[in-house]
Short mmCIF file of C-alpha atoms in Angstrom, two decimals:
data_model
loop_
_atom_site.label_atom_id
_atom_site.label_comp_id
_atom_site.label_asym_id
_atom_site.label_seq_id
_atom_site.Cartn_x
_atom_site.Cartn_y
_atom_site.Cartn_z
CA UNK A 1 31.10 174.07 20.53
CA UNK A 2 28.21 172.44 21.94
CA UNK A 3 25.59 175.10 20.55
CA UNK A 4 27.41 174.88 17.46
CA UNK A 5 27.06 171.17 17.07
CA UNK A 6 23.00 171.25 18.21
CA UNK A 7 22.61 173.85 15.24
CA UNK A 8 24.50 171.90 12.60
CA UNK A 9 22.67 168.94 13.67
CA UNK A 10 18.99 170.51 13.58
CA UNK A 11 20.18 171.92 9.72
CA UNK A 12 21.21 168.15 9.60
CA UNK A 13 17.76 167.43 10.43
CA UNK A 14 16.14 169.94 8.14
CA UNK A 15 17.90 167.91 5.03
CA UNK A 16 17.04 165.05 5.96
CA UNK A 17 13.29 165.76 6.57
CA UNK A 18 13.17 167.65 3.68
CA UNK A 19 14.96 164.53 1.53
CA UNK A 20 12.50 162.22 3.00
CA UNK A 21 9.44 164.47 2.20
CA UNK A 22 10.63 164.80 -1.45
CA UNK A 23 10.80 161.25 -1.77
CA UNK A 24 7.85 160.20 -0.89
CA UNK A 25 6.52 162.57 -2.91
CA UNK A 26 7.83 161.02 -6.09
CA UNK A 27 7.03 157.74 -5.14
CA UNK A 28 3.26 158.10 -3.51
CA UNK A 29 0.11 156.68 -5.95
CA UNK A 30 2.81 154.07 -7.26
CA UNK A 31 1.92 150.42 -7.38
CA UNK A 32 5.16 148.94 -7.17
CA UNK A 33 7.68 151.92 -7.41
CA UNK A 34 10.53 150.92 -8.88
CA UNK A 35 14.03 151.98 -8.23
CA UNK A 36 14.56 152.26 -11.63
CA UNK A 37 12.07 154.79 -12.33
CA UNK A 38 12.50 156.57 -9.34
CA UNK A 39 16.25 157.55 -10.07
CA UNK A 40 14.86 159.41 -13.29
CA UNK A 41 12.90 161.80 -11.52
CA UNK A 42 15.32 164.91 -10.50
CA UNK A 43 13.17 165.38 -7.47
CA UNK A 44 13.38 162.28 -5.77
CA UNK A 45 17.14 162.10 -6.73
CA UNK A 46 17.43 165.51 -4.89
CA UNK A 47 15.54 163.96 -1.74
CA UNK A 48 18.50 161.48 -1.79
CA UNK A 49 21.33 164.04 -1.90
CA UNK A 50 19.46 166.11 0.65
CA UNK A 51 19.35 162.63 2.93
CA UNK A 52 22.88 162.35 2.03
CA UNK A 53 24.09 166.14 3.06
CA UNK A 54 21.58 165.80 6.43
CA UNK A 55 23.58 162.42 7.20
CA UNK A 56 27.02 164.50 6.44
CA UNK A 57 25.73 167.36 8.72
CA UNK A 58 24.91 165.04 11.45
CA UNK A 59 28.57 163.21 11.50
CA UNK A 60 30.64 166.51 11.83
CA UNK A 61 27.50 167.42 14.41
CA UNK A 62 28.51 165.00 16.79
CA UNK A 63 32.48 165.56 16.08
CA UNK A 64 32.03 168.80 17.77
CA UNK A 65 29.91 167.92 20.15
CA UNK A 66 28.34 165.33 22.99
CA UNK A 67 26.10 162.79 21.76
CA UNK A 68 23.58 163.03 24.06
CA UNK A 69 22.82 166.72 22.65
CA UNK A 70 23.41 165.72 18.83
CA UNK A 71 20.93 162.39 19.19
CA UNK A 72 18.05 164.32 20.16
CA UNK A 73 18.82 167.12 17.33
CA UNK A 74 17.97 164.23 14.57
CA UNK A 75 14.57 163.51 16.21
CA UNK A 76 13.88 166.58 15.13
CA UNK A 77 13.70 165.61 11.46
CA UNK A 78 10.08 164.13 12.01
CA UNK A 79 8.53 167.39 13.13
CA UNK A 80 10.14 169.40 10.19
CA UNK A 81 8.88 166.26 7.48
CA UNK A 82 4.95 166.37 8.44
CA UNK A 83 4.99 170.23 7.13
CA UNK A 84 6.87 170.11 4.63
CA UNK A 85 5.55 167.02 3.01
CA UNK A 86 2.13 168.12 3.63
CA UNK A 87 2.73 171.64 1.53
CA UNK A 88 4.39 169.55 -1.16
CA UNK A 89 0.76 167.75 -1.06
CA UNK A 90 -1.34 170.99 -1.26
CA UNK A 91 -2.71 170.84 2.18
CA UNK A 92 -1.39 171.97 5.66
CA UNK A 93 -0.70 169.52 8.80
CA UNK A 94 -3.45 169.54 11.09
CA UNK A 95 -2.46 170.05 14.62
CA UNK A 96 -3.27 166.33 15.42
CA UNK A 97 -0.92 165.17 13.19
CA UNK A 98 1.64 168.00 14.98
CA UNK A 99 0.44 167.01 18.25
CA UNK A 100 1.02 162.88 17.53
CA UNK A 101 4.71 163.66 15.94
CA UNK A 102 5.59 165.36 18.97
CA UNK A 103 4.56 162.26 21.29
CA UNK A 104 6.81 160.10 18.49
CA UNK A 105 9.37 162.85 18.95
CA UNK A 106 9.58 163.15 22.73
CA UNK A 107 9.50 159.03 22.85
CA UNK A 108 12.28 158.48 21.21
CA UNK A 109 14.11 161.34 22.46
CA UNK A 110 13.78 159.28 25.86
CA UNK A 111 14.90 155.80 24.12
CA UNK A 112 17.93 157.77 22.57
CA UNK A 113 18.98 159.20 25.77
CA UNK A 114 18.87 156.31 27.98
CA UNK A 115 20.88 154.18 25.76
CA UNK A 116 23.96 153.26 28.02
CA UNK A 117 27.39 154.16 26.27
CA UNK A 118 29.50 151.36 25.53
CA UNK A 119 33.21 151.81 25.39
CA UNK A 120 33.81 148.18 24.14
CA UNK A 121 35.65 146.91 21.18
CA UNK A 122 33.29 146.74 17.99
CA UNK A 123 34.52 143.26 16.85
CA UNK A 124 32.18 141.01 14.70
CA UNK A 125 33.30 137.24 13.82
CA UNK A 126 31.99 136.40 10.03
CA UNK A 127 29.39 133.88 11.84
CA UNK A 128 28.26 137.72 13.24
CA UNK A 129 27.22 139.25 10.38
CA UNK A 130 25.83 136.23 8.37
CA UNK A 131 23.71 136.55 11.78
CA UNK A 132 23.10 140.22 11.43
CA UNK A 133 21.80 139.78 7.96
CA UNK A 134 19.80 136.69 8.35
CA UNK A 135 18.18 138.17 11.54
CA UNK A 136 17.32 141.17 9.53
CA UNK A 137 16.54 139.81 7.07
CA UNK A 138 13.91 136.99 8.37
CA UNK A 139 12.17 140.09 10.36
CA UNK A 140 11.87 142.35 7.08
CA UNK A 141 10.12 139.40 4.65
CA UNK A 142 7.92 138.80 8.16
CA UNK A 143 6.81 142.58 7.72
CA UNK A 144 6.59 142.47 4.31
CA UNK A 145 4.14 139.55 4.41
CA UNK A 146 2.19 141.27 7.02
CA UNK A 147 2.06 144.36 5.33
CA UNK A 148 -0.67 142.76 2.19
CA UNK A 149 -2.87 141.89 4.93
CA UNK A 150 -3.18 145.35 6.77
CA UNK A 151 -5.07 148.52 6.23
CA UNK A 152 -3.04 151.08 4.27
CA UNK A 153 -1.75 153.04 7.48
CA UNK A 154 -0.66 149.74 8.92
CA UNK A 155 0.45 148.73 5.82
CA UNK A 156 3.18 151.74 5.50
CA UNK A 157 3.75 151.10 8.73
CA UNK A 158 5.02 147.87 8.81
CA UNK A 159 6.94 148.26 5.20
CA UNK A 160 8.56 151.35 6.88
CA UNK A 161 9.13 149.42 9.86
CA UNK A 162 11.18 146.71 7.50
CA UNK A 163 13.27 149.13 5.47
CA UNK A 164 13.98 150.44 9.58
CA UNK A 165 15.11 146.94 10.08
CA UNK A 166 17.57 146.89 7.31
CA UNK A 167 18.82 150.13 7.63
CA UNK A 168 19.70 149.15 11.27
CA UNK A 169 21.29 146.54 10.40
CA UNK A 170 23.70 148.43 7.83
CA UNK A 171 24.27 150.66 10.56
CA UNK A 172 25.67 148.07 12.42
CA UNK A 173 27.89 146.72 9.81
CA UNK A 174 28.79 150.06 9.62
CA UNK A 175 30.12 150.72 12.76
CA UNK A 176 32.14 147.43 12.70
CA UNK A 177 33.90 148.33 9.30
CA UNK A 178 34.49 151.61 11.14
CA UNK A 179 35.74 151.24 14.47
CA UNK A 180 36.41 147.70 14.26
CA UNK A 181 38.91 147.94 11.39
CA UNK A 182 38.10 147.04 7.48
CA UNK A 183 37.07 143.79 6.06
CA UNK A 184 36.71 143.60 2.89
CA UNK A 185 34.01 140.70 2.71
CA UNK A 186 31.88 143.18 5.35
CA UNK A 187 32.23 145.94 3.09
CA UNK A 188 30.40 143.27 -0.17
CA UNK A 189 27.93 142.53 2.31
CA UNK A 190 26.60 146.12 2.97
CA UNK A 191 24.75 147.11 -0.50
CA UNK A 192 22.62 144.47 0.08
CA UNK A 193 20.67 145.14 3.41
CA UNK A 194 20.93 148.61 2.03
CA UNK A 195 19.11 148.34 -1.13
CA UNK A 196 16.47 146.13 0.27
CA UNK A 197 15.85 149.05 3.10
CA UNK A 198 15.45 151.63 0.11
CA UNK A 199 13.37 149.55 -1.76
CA UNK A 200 10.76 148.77 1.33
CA UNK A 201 10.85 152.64 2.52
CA UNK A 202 9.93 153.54 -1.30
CA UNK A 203 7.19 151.02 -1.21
CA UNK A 204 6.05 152.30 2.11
CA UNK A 205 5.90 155.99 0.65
CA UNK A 206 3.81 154.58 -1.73
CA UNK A 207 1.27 153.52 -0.33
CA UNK A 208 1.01 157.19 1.32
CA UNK A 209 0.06 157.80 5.17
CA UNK A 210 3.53 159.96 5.24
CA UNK A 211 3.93 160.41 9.02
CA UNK A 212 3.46 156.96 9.87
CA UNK A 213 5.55 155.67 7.32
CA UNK A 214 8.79 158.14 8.89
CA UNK A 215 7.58 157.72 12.07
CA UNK A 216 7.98 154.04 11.96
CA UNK A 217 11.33 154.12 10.09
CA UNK A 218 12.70 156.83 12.51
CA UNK A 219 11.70 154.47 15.48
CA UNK A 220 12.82 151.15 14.29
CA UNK A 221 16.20 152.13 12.83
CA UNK A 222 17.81 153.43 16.26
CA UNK A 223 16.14 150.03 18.06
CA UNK A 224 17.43 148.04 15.64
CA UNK A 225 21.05 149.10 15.96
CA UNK A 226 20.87 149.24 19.92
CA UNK A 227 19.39 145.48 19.88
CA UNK A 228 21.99 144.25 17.55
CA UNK A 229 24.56 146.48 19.95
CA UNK A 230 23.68 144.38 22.21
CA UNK A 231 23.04 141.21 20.69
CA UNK A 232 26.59 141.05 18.67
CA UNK A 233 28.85 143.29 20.30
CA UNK A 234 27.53 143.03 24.28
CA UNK A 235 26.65 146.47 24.49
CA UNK A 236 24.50 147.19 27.32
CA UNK A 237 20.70 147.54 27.02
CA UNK A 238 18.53 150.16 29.35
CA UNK A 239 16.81 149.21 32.13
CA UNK A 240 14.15 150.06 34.37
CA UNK A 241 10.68 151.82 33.44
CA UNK A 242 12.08 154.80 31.75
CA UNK A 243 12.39 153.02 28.64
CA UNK A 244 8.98 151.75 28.88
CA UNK A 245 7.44 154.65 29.20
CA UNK A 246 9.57 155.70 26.01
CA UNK A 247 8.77 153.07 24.21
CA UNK A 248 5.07 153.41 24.74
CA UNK A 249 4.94 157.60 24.03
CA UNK A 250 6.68 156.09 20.26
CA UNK A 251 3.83 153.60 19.74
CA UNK A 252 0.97 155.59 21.07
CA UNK A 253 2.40 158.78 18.86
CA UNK A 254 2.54 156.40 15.63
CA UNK A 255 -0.73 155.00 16.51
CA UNK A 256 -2.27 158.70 16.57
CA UNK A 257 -0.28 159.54 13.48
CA UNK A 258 -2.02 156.59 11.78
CA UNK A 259 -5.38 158.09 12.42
CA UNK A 260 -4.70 161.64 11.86
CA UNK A 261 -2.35 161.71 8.64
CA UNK A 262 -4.29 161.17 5.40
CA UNK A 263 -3.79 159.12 2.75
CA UNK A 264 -1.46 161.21 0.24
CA UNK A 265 -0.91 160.62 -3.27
CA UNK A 266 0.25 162.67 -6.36
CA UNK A 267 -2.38 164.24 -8.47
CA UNK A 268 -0.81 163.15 -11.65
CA UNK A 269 -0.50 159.80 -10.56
CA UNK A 270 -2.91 156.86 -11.12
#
């Protein structure tokens, strides 16, 4: 079962890096791409129910099997997006770009695998979650902000980094609706972290820079959940230099993506 659940979760993968890559496809060249417009393009609506089935893939993944060999599976997803957003672009990833996705890759492999398990309850008090969501909130305007002031690699970066933020933080809710049992008010509060997150990742594929954008967005979602783990719910954090030394292969890898991914945009947009 173990094999099984490592293949369904690398297909997982495959969906979800092929989702991604059609997205940012659709929304690349665009000033402000709007949400609106975007959901009338057939191709970026089939990047979203790719996302969706790679998401789906990835849940019955780790119901068959250990965590610690589904987790790494999904890292996979940013080694199969540089190629395949790159032929969607005309051109082919250079092995740079390969070479810097795999330092991302192995990174956060490391940070994924030396999360401690946490066998706790997954209880959040209303005062929780208006934390959660003010936290998260506060750090994604921050990015925002300091997104008009960088180059156009930081720039994705940082707005990828945001939508990361968010997305953590519906993770977060999610797992307390989940295993925590249902609250209704929880369950009003979780479009809204999640269609901020959308909106900044579509912003950040705009601006182009592909791999850094993912990269950032498959970094900071995971670290956001495990800090608000650990914040709101007293899960334990890792310790020692191991996740240093993870931590630093992500940032160095992103860094090198920065300067060896090129600024993409659609040909028939302005």
């Amino acid at each position: 079962m173990t094999v099984l659940a490592a293949a369904i979760a690398l297909v997982g993968s495959l969906f979800f890096a092929l989702g991604a890559a059609l997205q940012q496809f659709e929304a690349a060249g665009s000033a402000k791409p709007a949400l609106l417009t975007l959901l009338r393009r057939p191709r970026w609506l089939l990047g979203g129910v790719s996302i969706v089935a790679g998401g789906g893939l990835h849940i019955v993944a780790l119901g068959l099997g250990p965590l610690t060999v589904v987790q790494p599976m999904g890292v996979a997803s940013l080694l199969f997006a540089l190629p395949i957003a790159a032929a969607l672009h005309g051109r082919r990833p250079s092995r740079k770009e390969l070479a810097a996705a795999g330092v991302v890759a192995a990174g956060l492999i490391g940070l994924v695998l030396l999360v401690p398990e946490s066998d706790g309850p997954t209880v959040v008090a209303p005062t929780g979650v208006l934390t959660l969501l003010a936290v998260a909130g506060v750090a994604a305007v921050l990015l925002w902000a300091g997104s008009k002031a960088a180059s156009p690699a930081g720039r994705a970066a940082l707005l990828a980094t945001g939508s990361g933020v968010l997305y953590g933080a519906t993770a977060t809710l999610m797992r307390v609706l989940v295993d925590g049992g249902w609250n209704w008010w929880y369950l009003l509060a979780l479009p809204v972290p999640l269609l901020l997150a959308l909106m900044m990742l579509q912003r950040a594929y705009a601006v182009g820079h592909f791999g850094v954008s993912f990269a950032s967005l498959q970094i900071a979602d995971p670290l956001t959940a495990v800090a608000f783990g650990a914040l709101l719910l007293g899960e334990p954090l890792p310790t020692g230099l191991a996740p240093i030394a993870a931590a630093a292969l992500t940032a160095a890898g992103t860094v090198a993506l920065a300067r060896t991914t090129p600024l993409e945009a659609r040909n028939d947009v302005a």
